Amino acid sequence: MSTNPRPLLTSRQVAERRTRSPHTSMFARMLIRAAMLRRGRAASALLAMIVAAAVATAMLNLYVDVQAKLRTEFRNYGANIVIVAKDNQPLPTDAITKIESVLGAKTLAVPFSYAVARTKDGQSVVVVGTDFTRARQLNPWWKVSRWPDGPHQVLVGMRAAAVVNPAANANGRENHAGPSREPFEISFQGKEIELTPAGMLQTGAGEDSRIYLDQSEFQDWTGIAPTTIEVAATGTAGELESDMRQLAEVLPSAEVRPVRQIMEGEANVLNKTRATLYASATLVVLTSALCVLATLIGWVFDRRRDFAIMKALGASERLVNGFFAAEAAALGIVGATLGFLIGVGVAVWIGRVNFHAPVVPRFSVFPYVLAGGIAVALIAAILPIEMLRRVQPAIILRGE
Amino acid sequence: MFPRIVYESFRRQARRKLLAGIAITLGVAVATAMIAVATDIGDKINRELRSYGANLVVTPQEDTLDVEVGGVNLKPPSDGTFLNEADLPKIRGTFWHNNIVGFSPTLPVAVKLNDGGGNKDVMLVGTYFNKALKFGKEDFTTGVRITHPWWKVSCGEVDKAAPKEGEKSGTTCGWPADDSEAVLLGDRLATKLSKRPGSTIDLNGRQFAVSGILSTGGPEDDQIVAPLAVAQEILGKPGAVRRVYVSALTKPPDALSARDPKTMTPEVYDRWYCSPYVESIAYQLQEAIPHSHAEQIRQVAQNEGTVLSRIKGLMLLVTLAALFASALAVSAAMATAIYERRVEVGLMKALGAGSFAVSAIFFAEALLLALAGGVAGFSAGALLAHQIGRSIFNSQISIEPVLFPIIIAIAVFVTFAGSAAAIRRAVKFDPVFALRGEG
């Protein structure tokens, strides 16, 4: 131990100061002085603990949150549940409200109704009535040159454009800028309507050969109510299954079907990602735990002299063990708490950088990080103490 | 003298050296495995994304308009132009043929289904299931089983519920062979007709065996799916194909991919052509198949880029965390190992060794440890990556040989960096205190 830094104080002054100072137990004083006197080593052990806890927290937070984030990302693929009217009966008019009340407001439900109309020169073309605002949210992959914003404005599929207005859209396929905005006439069961193309729709699938019109205008013209509702619901496979059961209950006249292509693709990619993340997180957490273990064992082992002096002064084995355990626990608690806060910060940062959405801090992770930190610290303290216990204090003090 | 000190240090303190070596090995192993996984994850996830199905469709150049509502085509598909089936293997000859996972042609035909109580209009789609084809010297198989992995063939529920007498048991159900005359029945259609595998259906007056019940969650549930040759025969147009769905591994879109190839300078065009963008693969398909038009299926093609870049970005950050953690573990082990040898340093200095000589010994030891730990860690990491690849993706995660020198260099650098502070402290330490045992 170092020499007394204040040798000028007389023994009476020291005694006086000690009686006036607040009474702290010897045990607590030893703990605090041990940390203060060897600031360098204690700080490096604490630093290792903080970093390891931070890395572990960030990984656990990400592991929990990334799945939710990726699920939202997967909803860009569009609907995963389709509700179809049975036997050509229209769906109830309040179907959308019912769906939203079952699944919550964050679900997207888009109605579609179909009719086959005829152009002036007798060609058949499918006209679809829908809600443009919702369809736009549901299908972000639709490439649309301009969305309709006025009465009787329609979206014309890329292939349909050539049919409704052959002259102007002769090279329709190459004309990515948009179709001619010249109005065209179209009839359904003798009822004619004049529609203005607002923009061109390009998807590479069936939508390309259709014309999209606003639902209410479509219904005024054809009298056909929506027969299909496409729903984009977010959740795990189990949640989606119960969602579908509930939908089938509130809409007995309709058939509720999963879009297997979307659901299975998502499950596949998500499972693989989760497994990879899990493996990586385990590796990272293990590595950082090992790092803490190595540092702490070095730290405790280094203090074998303190250990020997305590024993030489007659401290019981229980007291010595308790002292080192308390020290390790304190280090674990402080390190894990600070590390947790930093780790949450890192997770939020990763969420912002990678997913452009904040990761919600999971405080439920904290008990695990805390328990892990204390456990690692205790193991790191007990291992060297067990080794030293068998050694005579005299040998350690002689420096052998 | 110098080599002897280092040699003796390793010989006499074998256990301590082993501990530091293990720490380095573990750190390097984790780093190697994570780098290998992170560099390969893009390719692996890209393949998994193919479970969303085809991302390109090839149609005849002068295609007619589809009039289709809810899976029922209201227009006779017999008019219009077709692609030639004989051209399809040429897809294997395009520049990015290694990126093409599979393709399947389709040919829809309207048929009259006689279910005893009269005729009914049903769509029959001809396609490849798992057809063996040949391009040049290369043999390959392709079909919906590769491009549409969510299609499931079962024996149907009718089978278990009411096994009728005199009919074959469900053992024959499954995918039909591409050269057979057996068909798959969509599951809703099968329920309506109460047909099950083993029975026959009457299409346009001809009998076809049902080999299985197909469930897709799409319009095919109300249709009949048959080998392509059957559909061509019903239509009376041998070799005709209406559409080809192509499933290809693509690169996420960027500024270059969105440009029109017609406006590019020759160098930019070459770069565009030689990048596996969905646009350039479509362009090459168009070149390979005469009179065709290839288009990306935006629902699949546009989204995979975002999903892919998100997962890649995530793995990159996780890899950085792993590298950081293993660097820390290595430095911590080295610092502890050196700190414990203050007495030795004191002795050396008391005998007249300069700071440089002492540091040189420690750095030489660190170098040896880093090299040994690096080689062992690299092999262990390669094994770990291999295991991860096998258990998660069912395929090999390849380790680039170029990674080896990089990993060794990183190991040496991290070991040096981790030792530097400890060595500096040990060298600065007063030998008198060290020798008196007042550390």
PDB file of N, CA and C in Angstrom, chain B residues 52-100:
ATOM      1  N   TYR B  52     -40.314 -15.525 -53.685  1.00  0.00           N
ATOM      2  CA  TYR B  52     -41.440 -14.677 -54.083  1.00  0.00           C
ATOM      3  C   TYR B  52     -41.839 -14.932 -55.526  1.00  0.00           C
ATOM      4  N   GLY B  53     -41.067 -15.753 -56.222  1.00  0.00           N
ATOM      5  CA  GLY B  53     -41.439 -16.111 -57.577  1.00  0.00           C
ATOM      6  C   GLY B  53     -40.732 -15.276 -58.620  1.00  0.00           C
ATOM      7  N   ALA B  54     -41.192 -15.417 -59.852  1.00  0.00           N
ATOM      8  CA  ALA B  54     -40.542 -14.796 -60.994  1.00  0.00           C
ATOM      9  C   ALA B  54     -40.516 -13.284 -60.845  1.00  0.00           C
ATOM     10  N   ASN B  55     -39.436 -12.659 -61.306  1.00  0.00           N
ATOM     11  CA  ASN B  55     -39.403 -11.199 -61.307  1.00  0.00           C
ATOM     12  C   ASN B  55     -39.366 -10.608 -62.716  1.00  0.00           C
ATOM     13  N   LEU B  56     -39.427 -11.500 -63.713  1.00  0.00           N
ATOM     14  CA  LEU B  56     -39.477 -11.018 -65.090  1.00  0.00           C
ATOM     15  C   LEU B  56     -40.514 -11.820 -65.858  1.00  0.00           C
ATOM     16  N   VAL B  57     -41.157 -11.165 -66.824  1.00  0.00           N
ATOM     17  CA  VAL B  57     -42.091 -11.893 -67.669  1.00  0.00           C
ATOM     18  C   VAL B  57     -41.796 -11.543 -69.125  1.00  0.00           C
ATOM     19  N   VAL B  58     -41.799 -12.576 -69.955  1.00  0.00           N
ATOM     20  CA  VAL B  58     -41.550 -12.368 -71.384  1.00  0.00           C
ATOM     21  C   VAL B  58     -42.851 -12.634 -72.126  1.00  0.00           C
ATOM     22  N   THR B  59     -43.282 -11.672 -72.941  1.00  0.00           N
ATOM     23  CA  THR B  59     -44.524 -11.821 -73.705  1.00  0.00           C
ATOM     24  C   THR B  59     -44.200 -11.619 -75.178  1.00  0.00           C
ATOM     25  N   PRO B  60     -45.110 -12.053 -76.069  1.00  0.00           N
ATOM     26  CA  PRO B  60     -44.886 -11.741 -77.486  1.00  0.00           C
ATOM     27  C   PRO B  60     -44.920 -10.228 -77.702  1.00  0.00           C
ATOM     28  N   GLN B  61     -44.184  -9.758 -78.708  1.00  0.00           N
ATOM     29  CA  GLN B  61     -44.095  -8.312 -78.926  1.00  0.00           C
ATOM     30  C   GLN B  61     -45.461  -7.696 -79.203  1.00  0.00           C
ATOM     31  N   GLU B  62     -46.252  -8.370 -80.023  1.00  0.00           N
ATOM     32  CA  GLU B  62     -47.578  -7.845 -80.346  1.00  0.00           C
ATOM     33  C   GLU B  62     -48.599  -8.609 -79.523  1.00  0.00           C
ATOM     34  N   ASP B  63     -48.568  -8.414 -78.239  1.00  0.00           N
ATOM     35  CA  ASP B  63     -49.457  -9.193 -77.383  1.00  0.00           C
ATOM     36  C   ASP B  63     -50.833  -8.554 -77.382  1.00  0.00           C
ATOM     37  N   THR B  64     -51.846  -9.406 -77.274  1.00  0.00           N
ATOM     38  CA  THR B  64     -53.201  -8.880 -77.190  1.00  0.00           C
ATOM     39  C   THR B  64     -53.537  -8.601 -75.737  1.00  0.00           C
ATOM     40  N   LEU B  65     -54.581  -7.818 -75.572  1.00  0.00           N
ATOM     41  CA  LEU B  65     -54.979  -7.397 -74.241  1.00  0.00           C
ATOM     42  C   LEU B  65     -55.651  -8.554 -73.504  1.00  0.00           C
ATOM     43  N   ASP B  66     -55.283  -8.746 -72.249  1.00  0.00           N
ATOM     44  CA  ASP B  66     -55.965  -9.758 -71.430  1.00  0.00           C
ATOM     45  C   ASP B  66     -57.275  -9.182 -70.931  1.00  0.00           C
ATOM     46  N   VAL B  67     -58.317  -9.968 -71.014  1.00  0.00           N
ATOM     47  CA  VAL B  67     -59.577  -9.568 -70.387  1.00  0.00           C
ATOM     48  C   VAL B  67     -59.856 -10.622 -69.332  1.00  0.00           C
ATOM     49  N   GLU B  68     -59.311 -10.388 -68.156  1.00  0.00           N
ATOM     50  CA  GLU B  68     -59.332 -11.418 -67.142  1.00  0.00           C
ATOM     51  C   GLU B  68     -59.844 -10.827 -65.837  1.00  0.00           C
ATOM     52  N   VAL B  69     -60.811 -11.471 -65.253  1.00  0.00           N
ATOM     53  CA  VAL B  69     -61.324 -11.036 -63.952  1.00  0.00           C
ATOM     54  C   VAL B  69     -61.338 -12.230 -63.026  1.00  0.00           C
ATOM     55  N   GLY B  70     -60.668 -12.108 -61.921  1.00  0.00           N
ATOM     56  CA  GLY B  70     -60.664 -13.162 -60.904  1.00  0.00           C
ATOM     57  C   GLY B  70     -60.211 -14.507 -61.431  1.00  0.00           C
ATOM     58  N   GLY B  71     -59.215 -14.515 -62.290  1.00  0.00           N
ATOM     59  CA  GLY B  71     -58.657 -15.770 -62.769  1.00  0.00           C
ATOM     60  C   GLY B  71     -59.429 -16.385 -63.910  1.00  0.00           C
ATOM     61  N   VAL B  72     -60.518 -15.743 -64.331  1.00  0.00           N
ATOM     62  CA  VAL B  72     -61.289 -16.281 -65.450  1.00  0.00           C
ATOM     63  C   VAL B  72     -61.044 -15.384 -66.656  1.00  0.00           C
ATOM     64  N   ASN B  73     -60.529 -15.961 -67.710  1.00  0.00           N
ATOM     65  CA  ASN B  73     -60.267 -15.184 -68.903  1.00  0.00           C
ATOM     66  C   ASN B  73     -61.519 -15.126 -69.748  1.00  0.00           C
ATOM     67  N   LEU B  74     -61.968 -13.902 -70.050  1.00  0.00           N
ATOM     68  CA  LEU B  74     -63.238 -13.755 -70.754  1.00  0.00           C
ATOM     69  C   LEU B  74     -63.039 -13.624 -72.250  1.00  0.00           C
ATOM     70  N   LYS B  75     -61.863 -13.887 -72.697  1.00  0.00           N
ATOM     71  CA  LYS B  75     -61.588 -13.702 -74.114  1.00  0.00           C
ATOM     72  C   LYS B  75     -60.901 -14.959 -74.612  1.00  0.00           C
ATOM     73  N   PRO B  76     -61.266 -15.458 -75.741  1.00  0.00           N
ATOM     74  CA  PRO B  76     -60.574 -16.651 -76.226  1.00  0.00           C
ATOM     75  C   PRO B  76     -59.100 -16.345 -76.415  1.00  0.00           C
ATOM     76  N   PRO B  77     -58.241 -17.051 -75.725  1.00  0.00           N
ATOM     77  CA  PRO B  77     -56.818 -16.728 -75.836  1.00  0.00           C
ATOM     78  C   PRO B  77     -56.182 -17.310 -77.081  1.00  0.00           C
ATOM     79  N   SER B  78     -56.985 -17.918 -77.932  1.00  0.00           N
ATOM     80  CA  SER B  78     -56.387 -18.571 -79.091  1.00  0.00           C
ATOM     81  C   SER B  78     -55.911 -17.567 -80.131  1.00  0.00           C
ATOM     82  N   ASP B  79     -56.509 -16.342 -80.104  1.00  0.00           N
ATOM     83  CA  ASP B  79     -56.002 -15.371 -81.069  1.00  0.00           C
ATOM     84  C   ASP B  79     -54.759 -14.689 -80.517  1.00  0.00           C
ATOM     85  N   GLY B  80     -54.171 -13.872 -81.332  1.00  0.00           N
ATOM     86  CA  GLY B  80     -52.954 -13.197 -80.901  1.00  0.00           C
ATOM     87  C   GLY B  80     -51.734 -14.004 -81.261  1.00  0.00           C
ATOM     88  N   THR B  81     -50.600 -13.464 -80.909  1.00  0.00           N
ATOM     89  CA  THR B  81     -49.357 -14.100 -81.307  1.00  0.00           C
ATOM     90  C   THR B  81     -48.766 -14.892 -80.141  1.00  0.00           C
ATOM     91  N   PHE B  82     -47.814 -15.734 -80.465  1.00  0.00           N
ATOM     92  CA  PHE B  82     -47.225 -16.601 -79.451  1.00  0.00           C
ATOM     93  C   PHE B  82     -45.710 -16.557 -79.560  1.00  0.00           C
ATOM     94  N   LEU B  83     -45.076 -16.987 -78.486  1.00  0.00           N
ATOM     95  CA  LEU B  83     -43.636 -17.212 -78.526  1.00  0.00           C
ATOM     96  C   LEU B  83     -43.413 -18.653 -78.958  1.00  0.00           C
ATOM     97  N   ASN B  84     -42.223 -18.949 -79.406  1.00  0.00           N
ATOM     98  CA  ASN B  84     -41.925 -20.297 -79.855  1.00  0.00           C
ATOM     99  C   ASN B  84     -41.202 -21.064 -78.751  1.00  0.00           C
ATOM    100  N   GLU B  85     -41.754 -22.214 -78.385  1.00  0.00           N
ATOM    101  CA  GLU B  85     -41.181 -22.997 -77.296  1.00  0.00           C
ATOM    102  C   GLU B  85     -39.714 -23.344 -77.569  1.00  0.00           C
ATOM    103  N   ALA B  86     -39.395 -23.538 -78.873  1.00  0.00           N
ATOM    104  CA  ALA B  86     -38.022 -23.945 -79.217  1.00  0.00           C
ATOM    105  C   ALA B  86     -37.003 -22.868 -78.869  1.00  0.00           C
ATOM    106  N   ASP B  87     -37.456 -21.603 -78.710  1.00  0.00           N
ATOM    107  CA  ASP B  87     -36.522 -20.522 -78.393  1.00  0.00           C
ATOM    108  C   ASP B  87     -36.166 -20.467 -76.911  1.00  0.00           C
ATOM    109  N   LEU B  88     -36.975 -21.152 -76.091  1.00  0.00           N
ATOM    110  CA  LEU B  88     -36.808 -20.973 -74.645  1.00  0.00           C
ATOM    111  C   LEU B  88     -35.434 -21.359 -74.103  1.00  0.00           C
ATOM    112  N   PRO B  89     -34.861 -22.491 -74.551  1.00  0.00           N
ATOM    113  CA  PRO B  89     -33.546 -22.834 -73.973  1.00  0.00           C
ATOM    114  C   PRO B  89     -32.504 -21.745 -74.199  1.00  0.00           C
ATOM    115  N   LYS B  90     -32.749 -20.845 -75.164  1.00  0.00           N
ATOM    116  CA  LYS B  90     -31.786 -19.762 -75.422  1.00  0.00           C
ATOM    117  C   LYS B  90     -31.634 -18.833 -74.232  1.00  0.00           C
ATOM    118  N   ILE B  91     -32.623 -18.873 -73.325  1.00  0.00           N
ATOM    119  CA  ILE B  91     -32.506 -18.064 -72.105  1.00  0.00           C
ATOM    120  C   ILE B  91     -31.219 -18.424 -71.382  1.00  0.00           C
ATOM    121  N   ARG B  92     -30.820 -19.693 -71.536  1.00  0.00           N
ATOM    122  CA  ARG B  92     -29.584 -20.162 -70.901  1.00  0.00           C
ATOM    123  C   ARG B  92     -28.343 -19.615 -71.576  1.00  0.00           C
ATOM    124  N   GLY B  93     -28.513 -19.008 -72.745  1.00  0.00           N
ATOM    125  CA  GLY B  93     -27.360 -18.503 -73.465  1.00  0.00           C
ATOM    126  C   GLY B  93     -27.156 -17.018 -73.288  1.00  0.00           C
ATOM    127  N   THR B  94     -27.972 -16.365 -72.469  1.00  0.00           N
ATOM    128  CA  THR B  94     -27.800 -14.930 -72.277  1.00  0.00           C
ATOM    129  C   THR B  94     -26.594 -14.659 -71.396  1.00  0.00           C
ATOM    130  N   PHE B  95     -26.181 -13.393 -71.400  1.00  0.00           N
ATOM    131  CA  PHE B  95     -24.971 -12.996 -70.676  1.00  0.00           C
ATOM    132  C   PHE B  95     -25.046 -13.377 -69.200  1.00  0.00           C
ATOM    133  N   TRP B  96     -26.197 -13.177 -68.579  1.00  0.00           N
ATOM    134  CA  TRP B  96     -26.332 -13.435 -67.142  1.00  0.00           C
ATOM    135  C   TRP B  96     -27.001 -14.774 -66.869  1.00  0.00           C
ATOM    136  N   HIS B  97     -26.730 -15.781 -67.725  1.00  0.00           N
ATOM    137  CA  HIS B  97     -27.449 -17.047 -67.563  1.00  0.00           C
ATOM    138  C   HIS B  97     -27.217 -17.688 -66.203  1.00  0.00           C
ATOM    139  N   ASN B  98     -26.056 -17.406 -65.589  1.00  0.00           N
ATOM    140  CA  ASN B  98     -25.823 -17.992 -64.262  1.00  0.00           C
ATOM    141  C   ASN B  98     -26.728 -17.381 -63.205  1.00  0.00           C
ATOM    142  N   ASN B  99     -27.239 -16.186 -63.477  1.00  0.00           N
ATOM    143  CA  ASN B  99     -28.126 -15.540 -62.520  1.00  0.00           C
ATOM    144  C   ASN B  99     -29.575 -15.959 -62.694  1.00  0.00           C
ATOM    145  N   ILE B 100     -29.871 -16.687 -63.785  1.00  0.00           N
ATOM    146  CA  ILE B 100     -31.256 -17.090 -64.015  1.00  0.00           C
ATOM    147  C   ILE B 100     -31.514 -18.397 -63.273  1.00  0.00           C
TER     148      ILE B 100
END
